[in-house]
Structures are given as structure tokens and as C-alpha cells.
XYZ file of C-alpha atoms in Angstrom:
515
model
C 29.197 -47.014 -53.305
C 29.403 -47.371 -49.361
C 31.846 -44.388 -49.297
C 29.648 -42.363 -51.598
C 26.601 -42.948 -49.594
C 28.710 -42.214 -46.219
C 29.636 -39.099 -47.655
C 26.081 -37.972 -48.749
C 24.837 -38.739 -45.270
C 27.618 -36.586 -43.899
C 26.807 -33.650 -46.079
C 23.165 -34.026 -45.317
C 23.623 -33.941 -41.784
C 25.667 -30.943 -41.867
C 23.020 -29.182 -44.031
C 20.385 -30.166 -41.403
C 22.504 -28.688 -38.597
C 23.308 -25.584 -40.534
C 19.422 -25.025 -41.546
C 18.402 -25.378 -37.694
C 21.227 -23.108 -36.653
C 20.022 -20.479 -39.461
C 16.344 -20.628 -37.908
C 17.762 -20.127 -34.626
C 19.727 -16.980 -35.670
C 16.774 -15.491 -37.164
C 14.850 -16.124 -34.251
C 17.350 -14.233 -32.069
C 17.703 -11.361 -34.694
C 13.837 -10.915 -34.595
C 13.815 -11.094 -30.854
C 16.808 -8.570 -30.871
C 14.615 -6.411 -33.176
C 11.843 -6.493 -30.896
C 13.646 -5.571 -27.700
C 16.648 -3.690 -28.961
C 14.556 -0.970 -30.489
C 12.191 -0.231 -27.840
C 12.954 -2.252 -24.528
C 15.549 -0.706 -22.294
C 17.105 -3.430 -19.976
C 18.175 -0.738 -17.345
C 14.678 0.614 -17.233
C 13.158 -2.835 -17.032
C 15.277 -3.802 -14.139
C 14.491 -0.646 -12.465
C 10.811 -0.795 -12.817
C 10.963 -4.733 -11.722
C 13.105 -3.606 -8.721
C 10.674 -0.740 -7.584
C 7.710 -3.255 -7.991
C 9.543 -5.576 -5.327
C 10.131 -2.490 -3.228
C 6.397 -1.694 -3.309
C 5.570 -5.421 -2.631
C 7.194 -5.528 0.581
C 5.063 -2.281 1.465
C 2.131 -4.406 2.430
C 3.482 -6.678 4.833
C 5.150 -3.705 6.206
C 1.825 -2.123 6.817
C 0.760 -5.089 8.685
C 3.691 -4.703 11.020
C 2.993 -0.966 11.289
C -0.695 -1.461 12.106
C -0.202 -4.633 14.065
C 2.376 -2.733 16.520
C -0.560 0.191 16.858
C -3.272 -2.443 17.688
C -3.835 -4.232 20.957
C -1.961 -7.624 21.542
C -5.348 -9.511 21.215
C -5.667 -8.582 17.578
C -2.207 -8.475 16.183
C -2.626 -11.617 14.067
C -5.821 -10.458 12.538
C -4.594 -6.927 11.704
C -1.383 -8.450 9.936
C -3.748 -11.032 8.235
C -6.132 -8.407 6.705
C -3.177 -6.667 5.174
C -1.355 -9.982 3.957
C -4.289 -11.413 2.437
C -4.939 -8.404 0.197
C -1.665 -9.686 -1.716
C -3.364 -12.749 -2.811
C -6.912 -11.316 -3.427
C -5.958 -8.354 -5.192
C -3.323 -10.317 -7.380
C -5.887 -12.574 -8.723
C -8.728 -9.930 -9.191
C -5.961 -7.809 -11.060
C -5.112 -10.977 -13.130
C -8.603 -11.768 -14.388
C -10.295 -8.176 -14.590
C -8.661 -5.493 -12.519
C -5.776 -4.452 -14.827
C -8.070 -4.365 -17.903
C -10.627 -2.603 -16.130
C -8.187 0.094 -14.918
C -5.702 0.309 -18.008
C -7.316 -1.527 -20.623
C -8.379 0.368 -24.028
C -11.792 1.916 -23.378
C -13.433 5.349 -22.872
C -13.238 8.073 -20.529
C -15.118 6.412 -17.950
C -13.971 2.657 -18.106
C -11.478 0.544 -19.484
C -12.424 -2.882 -20.916
C -12.034 -6.590 -20.950
C -9.338 -6.885 -23.653
C -6.538 -7.339 -21.305
C -8.464 -9.527 -19.142
C -6.081 -12.429 -17.729
C -3.439 -10.751 -19.394
C -3.596 -12.833 -22.059
C -2.823 -9.915 -24.618
C -0.048 -8.160 -22.263
C 3.164 -9.009 -23.851
C 6.539 -9.662 -21.657
C 8.713 -8.610 -24.987
C 6.624 -5.576 -26.417
C 6.112 -2.299 -24.676
C 2.938 -0.403 -24.055
C 3.663 3.212 -25.580
C 1.154 5.009 -23.734
C 2.547 3.977 -20.422
C 5.872 2.984 -20.012
C 7.386 2.944 -23.494
C 10.806 1.379 -22.675
C 9.771 -1.775 -20.457
C 7.673 -4.678 -21.529
C 3.971 -4.306 -21.122
C 3.880 -7.093 -18.351
C 6.445 -5.174 -16.569
C 4.037 -2.117 -16.361
C 1.103 -4.547 -15.186
C 3.305 -6.051 -12.564
C 4.326 -2.671 -11.050
C 0.855 -1.365 -11.077
C -0.619 -4.505 -9.166
C 1.490 -3.775 -6.143
C -0.443 -0.445 -5.978
C -3.660 -2.077 -6.166
C -2.766 -4.574 -3.423
C -1.893 -2.261 -0.714
C -4.946 0.148 -1.102
C -7.606 -1.978 0.337
C -4.874 -2.996 2.945
C -4.926 0.541 4.259
C -8.783 0.485 4.905
C -8.262 -2.466 7.364
C -6.805 -0.040 9.964
C -10.225 1.568 10.445
C -12.143 -1.442 11.629
C -9.323 -3.213 13.617
C -10.826 -6.105 16.127
C -14.390 -5.908 14.936
C -15.096 -6.854 11.326
C -15.643 -10.628 10.328
C -12.669 -11.959 8.322
C -14.599 -13.464 5.595
C -16.765 -10.262 5.088
C -13.466 -8.293 4.799
C -12.372 -10.604 2.182
C -15.671 -10.258 -0.114
C -15.402 -6.371 0.788
C -11.789 -6.259 -0.864
C -12.708 -8.004 -3.998
C -15.859 -5.644 -4.562
C -14.326 -2.576 -3.359
C -11.142 -2.971 -5.504
C -13.209 -3.495 -8.725
C -15.567 -0.718 -8.264
C -13.548 1.881 -6.727
C -10.045 1.612 -7.054
C -9.931 0.352 -10.788
C -12.457 2.979 -11.565
C -10.318 5.880 -10.053
C -7.257 4.367 -11.664
C -8.931 4.530 -15.047
C -10.081 8.406 -14.415
C -6.633 9.490 -13.488
C -4.227 7.273 -15.058
C -5.386 5.903 -18.280
C -3.823 6.963 -21.500
C -4.092 6.012 -25.132
C -2.428 6.461 -28.496
C -4.479 8.415 -30.995
C -5.008 8.049 -34.768
C -1.897 10.308 -35.125
C 0.321 8.283 -33.054
C 0.529 10.813 -30.294
C -0.179 9.591 -26.773
C -3.311 11.408 -24.990
C -5.027 11.001 -21.810
C -8.150 8.842 -21.956
C -9.651 9.061 -18.491
C -11.964 11.731 -17.668
C -10.002 13.481 -14.800
C -6.864 13.090 -16.753
C -8.361 14.874 -19.627
C -9.813 17.619 -17.409
C -6.159 18.216 -16.176
C -5.835 16.622 -12.844
C -2.388 15.052 -12.151
C -1.117 12.483 -9.537
C 2.154 11.152 -9.987
C 2.106 7.994 -7.753
C -1.428 7.707 -6.072
C -2.253 10.540 -3.548
C -5.742 10.500 -5.065
C -6.336 7.045 -6.636
C -4.857 5.136 -3.339
C -4.569 7.340 -0.299
C -7.755 9.665 -0.543
C -9.984 6.702 -1.513
C -8.625 4.476 0.988
C -8.518 7.123 3.951
C -12.288 8.220 3.224
C -13.307 4.380 2.651
C -11.926 3.671 6.084
C -13.832 6.465 7.639
C -17.217 5.126 6.209
C -16.337 1.732 6.979
C -15.581 2.580 10.796
C -18.966 4.375 10.944
C -21.041 1.386 9.178
C -19.254 -1.284 11.105
C -19.855 0.528 14.434
C -17.570 1.609 17.298
C -15.679 -1.035 19.429
C -17.134 -1.777 22.629
C -14.303 -0.700 24.399
C -13.465 2.359 22.193
C -11.158 4.348 24.308
C -7.966 5.486 22.587
C -6.030 2.528 21.795
C -2.312 2.236 23.105
C 0.066 0.612 20.778
C 1.111 -2.532 22.409
C 4.481 -2.806 20.564
C 6.149 0.493 19.471
C 9.184 -1.314 18.060
C 7.043 -3.069 15.772
C 5.489 0.164 14.780
C 8.965 1.764 13.985
C 9.946 -1.240 11.983
C 6.735 -1.041 10.045
C 7.187 2.505 9.326
C 10.921 2.184 8.432
C 10.040 -0.544 5.845
C 7.228 1.502 4.434
C 9.762 4.372 4.133
C 12.138 2.017 2.446
C 9.706 0.447 -0.083
C 8.095 3.998 -0.769
C 11.250 4.903 -2.792
C 9.987 2.171 -5.319
C 6.471 3.611 -5.040
C 7.182 7.002 -5.859
C 10.612 6.757 -7.961
C 9.411 3.649 -9.941
C 6.297 5.621 -11.072
C 8.752 7.432 -13.377
C 8.635 4.352 -15.481
C 12.401 4.569 -16.287
C 15.784 5.109 -14.554
C 15.812 8.779 -15.320
C 16.023 12.237 -13.796
C 12.139 12.218 -13.298
C 13.028 9.231 -10.860
C 15.816 10.846 -9.202
C 13.709 13.899 -8.179
C 10.798 11.705 -7.084
C 13.283 9.569 -4.939
C 14.834 12.822 -3.241
C 11.419 14.453 -2.784
C 10.312 11.503 -1.122
C 12.842 11.436 1.481
C 12.782 15.144 2.028
C 8.967 15.063 2.485
C 8.991 12.030 4.952
C 12.084 13.612 7.047
C 10.042 17.242 7.126
C 6.809 15.463 8.282
C 8.781 13.387 10.972
C 10.360 16.395 12.515
C 7.131 18.503 12.238
C 4.825 15.769 13.778
C 7.698 15.480 16.700
C 7.448 19.221 17.450
C 3.651 19.194 17.415
C 3.749 16.274 20.200
C 6.262 18.095 22.031
C 4.029 21.236 22.135
C 0.575 19.778 22.762
C 1.470 16.603 24.313
C 4.548 17.176 26.353
C 6.834 14.969 24.719
C 7.862 13.366 21.469
C 7.068 9.680 21.175
C 8.430 6.817 18.745
C 4.821 6.186 17.576
C 4.064 9.714 16.705
C 7.517 10.030 14.817
C 6.578 7.036 12.891
C 3.065 8.184 11.950
C 4.476 11.634 11.095
C 6.828 9.896 8.588
C 4.159 8.086 6.975
C 1.884 11.116 6.683
C 4.805 12.844 5.078
C 5.128 9.920 2.577
C 1.460 9.937 1.637
C 1.453 13.724 1.174
C 4.602 13.776 -1.077
C 3.167 10.924 -3.313
C 1.016 12.833 -5.740
C 3.723 15.534 -5.953
C 7.062 14.088 -5.809
C 7.675 13.853 -9.501
C 6.569 17.435 -10.248
C 7.946 19.831 -7.328
C 11.350 20.963 -6.366
C 13.117 19.861 -3.542
C 12.433 22.887 -1.590
C 8.785 22.644 -2.270
C 8.681 19.005 -0.943
C 9.544 20.633 2.436
C 6.242 22.490 2.420
C 4.498 19.607 1.115
C 5.575 17.241 4.021
C 4.947 20.005 6.672
C 1.325 20.855 5.460
C 0.414 17.211 5.323
C 1.251 16.819 8.936
C -0.461 19.904 9.884
C -3.617 18.569 8.234
C -3.433 15.193 9.581
C -2.745 16.526 13.254
C -5.347 18.706 13.025
C -7.939 16.098 12.030
C -6.926 13.938 14.887
C -8.430 16.988 17.238
C -11.604 16.757 14.867
C -11.909 12.877 15.446
C -11.735 13.545 19.269
C -14.457 15.855 18.979
C -16.776 13.774 16.853
C -15.689 10.621 18.550
C -15.871 8.459 15.472
C -13.992 5.207 15.898
C -11.366 5.188 13.057
C -9.358 2.669 15.099
C -5.773 3.463 13.453
C -6.584 6.951 12.185
C -6.654 5.841 8.582
C -8.694 8.828 7.737
C -6.441 11.414 9.380
C -3.246 10.054 8.129
C -4.119 8.727 4.731
C -7.330 10.565 3.785
C -6.093 13.984 4.988
C -2.702 13.345 4.093
C -3.622 12.538 0.433
C -6.015 15.542 0.183
C -3.122 17.902 1.621
C -0.670 16.334 -1.074
C -3.142 16.713 -3.937
C -3.724 20.348 -2.961
C 0.006 20.872 -2.708
C 0.628 19.351 -6.171
C -1.931 21.991 -7.714
C 0.171 24.747 -5.792
C 3.841 23.767 -6.720
C 3.766 21.438 -9.824
C 6.338 22.986 -12.165
C 7.157 22.245 -15.664
C 10.741 22.894 -15.268
C 10.852 20.204 -12.802
C 8.900 17.657 -15.103
C 8.292 18.643 -18.758
C 5.783 15.808 -19.268
C 2.957 17.411 -17.281
C -0.084 17.164 -19.664
C -0.632 20.329 -21.477
C -4.050 20.778 -20.348
C -2.830 20.743 -16.792
C -0.687 23.826 -16.774
C 1.486 24.671 -13.882
C 0.957 25.160 -10.012
C -0.600 28.291 -8.636
C 2.667 29.677 -7.514
C 3.937 29.524 -11.039
C 2.896 31.634 -14.155
C 0.275 30.431 -16.709
C 1.548 27.867 -19.062
C 0.319 26.282 -22.355
C -2.600 28.691 -22.524
C -3.895 27.301 -19.095
C -4.549 30.426 -16.740
C -2.553 30.397 -13.530
C -4.184 28.470 -10.674
C -6.314 26.307 -12.935
C -4.551 23.210 -11.858
C -5.432 23.640 -8.298
C -8.921 23.735 -9.572
C -8.365 20.373 -11.332
C -6.944 18.804 -8.098
C -9.978 19.931 -6.083
C -12.200 18.318 -8.707
C -10.053 15.132 -8.533
C -10.511 15.209 -4.713
C -14.138 15.577 -4.791
C -14.438 12.874 -7.339
C -12.386 10.373 -5.345
C -14.304 11.233 -2.150
C -17.723 10.872 -3.769
C -16.777 7.536 -5.360
C -15.116 6.178 -2.018
C -18.085 6.942 -0.069
C -20.602 5.714 -2.445
C -18.984 2.144 -3.056
C -18.122 1.711 0.523
C -21.434 2.569 1.946
C -23.523 0.450 -0.658
C -21.198 -2.559 -0.309
C -20.994 -2.649 3.367
C -24.900 -1.927 4.198
C -25.720 -4.596 1.609
C -23.264 -6.877 3.490
C -24.354 -5.857 6.766
C -28.022 -6.960 6.208
C -27.245 -9.930 4.483
C -24.167 -11.869 5.478
C -23.286 -9.935 8.469
C -20.092 -7.802 8.815
C -19.435 -7.683 12.385
C -18.134 -10.530 14.856
C -19.995 -11.384 18.161
C -19.477 -9.602 21.249
C -17.722 -12.687 22.900
C -15.122 -12.869 19.884
C -14.607 -9.127 20.123
C -14.047 -9.308 23.724
C -11.656 -12.360 23.425
C -9.773 -10.867 20.526
C -9.858 -12.163 17.038
C -6.487 -13.754 17.038
C -8.102 -16.607 19.035
C -11.453 -16.497 17.791
C -10.953 -16.285 14.101
C -7.523 -17.439 13.565
C -6.975 -19.866 16.328
C -3.879 -18.668 17.762
C -2.057 -15.986 19.865
C 0.361 -13.267 18.641
C 2.532 -14.011 21.492
C 3.413 -17.348 23.217
C 4.054 -16.977 26.902
C 6.370 -20.171 26.968
C 8.696 -18.448 24.244
C 8.832 -15.334 26.656
C 9.953 -17.376 29.657
C 13.727 -17.252 29.182
C 13.669 -13.347 28.785
C 12.522 -12.935 32.676
C 14.370 -14.144 35.748
C 13.324 -17.026 38.086
C 11.872 -14.490 40.623
C 9.879 -12.360 38.035
C 6.722 -13.686 36.896
C 5.419 -13.340 33.475
C 2.310 -11.348 33.497
C -0.895 -12.670 32.122
C -2.327 -10.804 29.169
C -5.366 -8.726 29.809
C -7.309 -10.797 27.293
C -6.624 -14.056 28.625
C -9.673 -15.913 29.667
C -9.466 -18.931 31.891
C -7.712 -20.290 35.081
C -4.630 -18.416 36.224
C -2.172 -20.754 38.089
C 1.250 -20.200 39.930
C 3.614 -22.889 38.951
C 6.735 -23.676 40.838
C 9.534 -25.879 40.186
C 9.902 -28.966 42.781
C 13.853 -28.389 42.728
C 13.440 -24.590 43.475
C 11.213 -25.477 46.537
C 13.292 -28.000 47.922
C 16.357 -25.826 47.462
C 14.828 -22.600 49.182
C 13.488 -24.815 52.071
C 16.841 -25.966 52.937
C 18.441 -22.518 52.823
C 15.460 -20.720 54.544
C 13.303 -23.085 56.546
C 9.753 -21.848 56.850
C 10.106 -19.359 54.132
C 7.679 -19.227 51.082
C 9.559 -19.811 47.689
C 8.776 -17.407 44.953
C 6.854 -18.474 41.994
C 8.713 -19.059 38.847
C 5.822 -18.123 36.197
C 2.420 -17.320 36.008
C 0.578 -19.648 33.423
C -2.613 -19.011 31.927
C -4.687 -22.103 30.923
C -7.899 -21.561 28.868
């Protein structure tokens, strides 16, 4: 009996293990069925890596802006970019993604995808990126959303309250960015299973491959409006970049991240991503050279800062067109973008509005130039997935029953819509804030610099710079330093030099600023 009972227990145990193994294998089979039929691991990896590249662009923008501003506001300038990574990510989680891309109507998304609770990390969303998980698409798009309000910060450097800026970012992202993203980029699956446009600008026929209209026009126009409402700096002469190596470093990181920005917008590791990648590089390179030539002609010399700005303008201009145009056309896009941006700098000097770091000129005008060039050069031979209602660029024959040149008209309509929404949202938000909580720092804080008055520190420490200077070369005090300036000299050096040269005065080691 004991042997029989042991045998029964043995077989019962084996049956239990087999049952558990069967359940596990069924789970794997089901998971494989979900992923194997629709999810492409290569596409998923490509989009996630692209998202990481776009993510690094926001702190890179902080470096770029930080080098362009004065030394007293470098930390504040970087922080305004850096904080957008937190603010917009949370806004995107709770409502932003659902407002921009959720199922709704031609004007607005919905609350259905709020909190990302119905956004699967296993199944795709066929109307956007059909070969990657839905959550991958949402992850990629939040990187676009977070850099857009950060771009605006360059217009109001050194004079806007940090707390007010935080509130503005949350309101502007919800009311302006999410709205435009839905207008241009929202799609749906109709009753027949076909993927069709949902946003009204998309239905009209306007196209924007990676954000020229949604991101750059809106941020550039909003920056201009913000600079006018916040007001001119009290010392509003042309700002000289305090750290040109930082400017070049920021521009280089932006260029690197922009490959993910544009190529990743193809949604898959395919030929469209390849042409977008190459056009991005060509557009930036052409724009850099064009800006250098213009500087050489009108300013007498090419500068490192100018070359960096030129590259960024080229990247802005090629963004809406990169997945639709040929490589030769991208040369025209980059050059035209710089011509528009450089010309607008002359207009800025004449009108004397205080857009501190020229966000309107570089991103606003660069985005407008790119959208127009898309309407001229978009080609279905390059991208057969151009919506049928859009047709082709003005320089190509009519296509799909759409008359030649109509795409340019659709692009102009999208430009005007983006400008109108950006102006109205920015103006209403900042004016209400101006007369309630206030948006501008005090004159004392502005004079001292926001690094100390807002963030309680300095971008550069004199003590850390001392080893870089010889003992006979004093470290100059920054212009913004407030307090007592003392000459400090080591006792050992005094004794040494008095023995070698009696009656002579020893040179000071350093200049120390005490607040």
C-alpha cells in the first residue's frame, strides 16, 4: 500500500507539472501570435532608439541656448529647457497624448487614452505605426512634445519668472501643441478597415513629415508673441554669446539627435527612413555653408556661432520635407530656409523687438520656409504614402486628380492656421498671467542675473577656474558680480618675492569676488 501511494503521488506531481507547462506554452503561443503577426522587432528597436535620440535634443537645446546667452543667465536658460522634460512628460501621460492622437473628430482627440491605460505595449495602433507597439508610438511622440515649449524659452531669456514659465508650458502644450498635432497628424481606421485622415488639416491635404508646422512654426511664433508681452530686456542690446564652444556642442548634439527626429518619423526601418536621414544631413550641411557665406559677405567673417545657427536653421527647414523630397531638392530647402531666417534678422533689427535668441527668425521663419518648400518639392516617387488628397508639389504634375500646385495652397493654409493658434493661445495665456500672478522678474533680479536670484547659484565658479590661470594672471570678475572685490595674495609668495627683489611689489594671485 505504501508503494502504491508513493507511485500515485509521483504521477500526480508529474501531471501537475505538465499542466503548468502546458499553460505556460499556451501563453507563449498567444503572445507569439500577438507579436509575430504584426510587431516587427527591428522596427520597434529603430523607433525606440530614435526616441532616445530625440530625447537628448532637449538638454542639447539647453546647451545651445545657454552658450548664446550671457553668463549670468546660463543656468536659468538650461533649466527652462530641462524642466520641460518633466512637465510635458506628465502632461502627455495624463491628457496630452489622448488629446493629440486619441480617437475623436477633426478638431479634437478624446479622453479615451488618458493615463495611457488603453495604450498597449504588445499590440500596435494600425493608423499610426502598424509594426510597433502602441506604447512605442506614444513614447516617440512625447519626445517631440517636450522640446516644443523648450524652444520658446529662448525668446524670453533672463526676464521671465521661472514659476510662471512652468504654468505657461503646461497650458500652452495642452491648448496649442496638442491641438495642432491633432489637426495635422491624427488618423483613424474607418468602417472598411482603411486608414484615413482625422484632423482637419490632414483631411484638407496639408502634410508635415516630422514637425515643421506643428513644432517649429508654433514655437517660433509663440516666442515672438511672448517676447512682446513679457517686454524688452532692460539692457536689450545685441547679446554676445558668452560661450561659443557650448553653442557648437549644443548644435552638434541637436544635429545628431535630429536623425532620430526625422528618420524615426517614418515609423519603421525602411526606405522612407533612409531618405529622411540623408535629406536631414544634406539640408543641415547646405544651410551651414549658406549661412557662412552670407556672414562672410555682410559681416566680413564667418563665425562659429553663425555656422551653428545656420545648421540648426537647415535642420528646422528640412524637417517637414525630409520624407517627401529628393536629395537634390533638400539642397534647395536648406538654402531657402537660411535665406528666410537671415533676412528676418534684418527685419528684427529694424522693428527692434527683443526676441533674445532669435527663436522667431530661426524656428518660426525656418519652419515656414520648410512648409512652403514641401509644397513645392513633395514627390510621390519619393514617398508613395503621401495622402491622395494632397497631390504632389508645385514642381511636379498633378496627381490623383489633385491639380498641380494645390499642395502649396494646403501648406499655406496650415501655416496660417498654426500662426493663428500660436498667437491666440500665447497671447491670452500670458496676458491673463501678467495681470494675475505676474510673469516678469524684478529689475534687481534681472540686473543680478537669474542664476543667483532664482536658482541660488552661478553657472561658473571662480575657484574652479583658478588652476587654469598662471600665478601672475588675475582671474577677472564677471560683470554681473555684486559685492566687494578684493585682491588676495599668498603669504609665501610675498615673502619669496620680497627676498628676491627688496622693495618691490608682489603681483596678486587672484581677484576674489565676495557677495
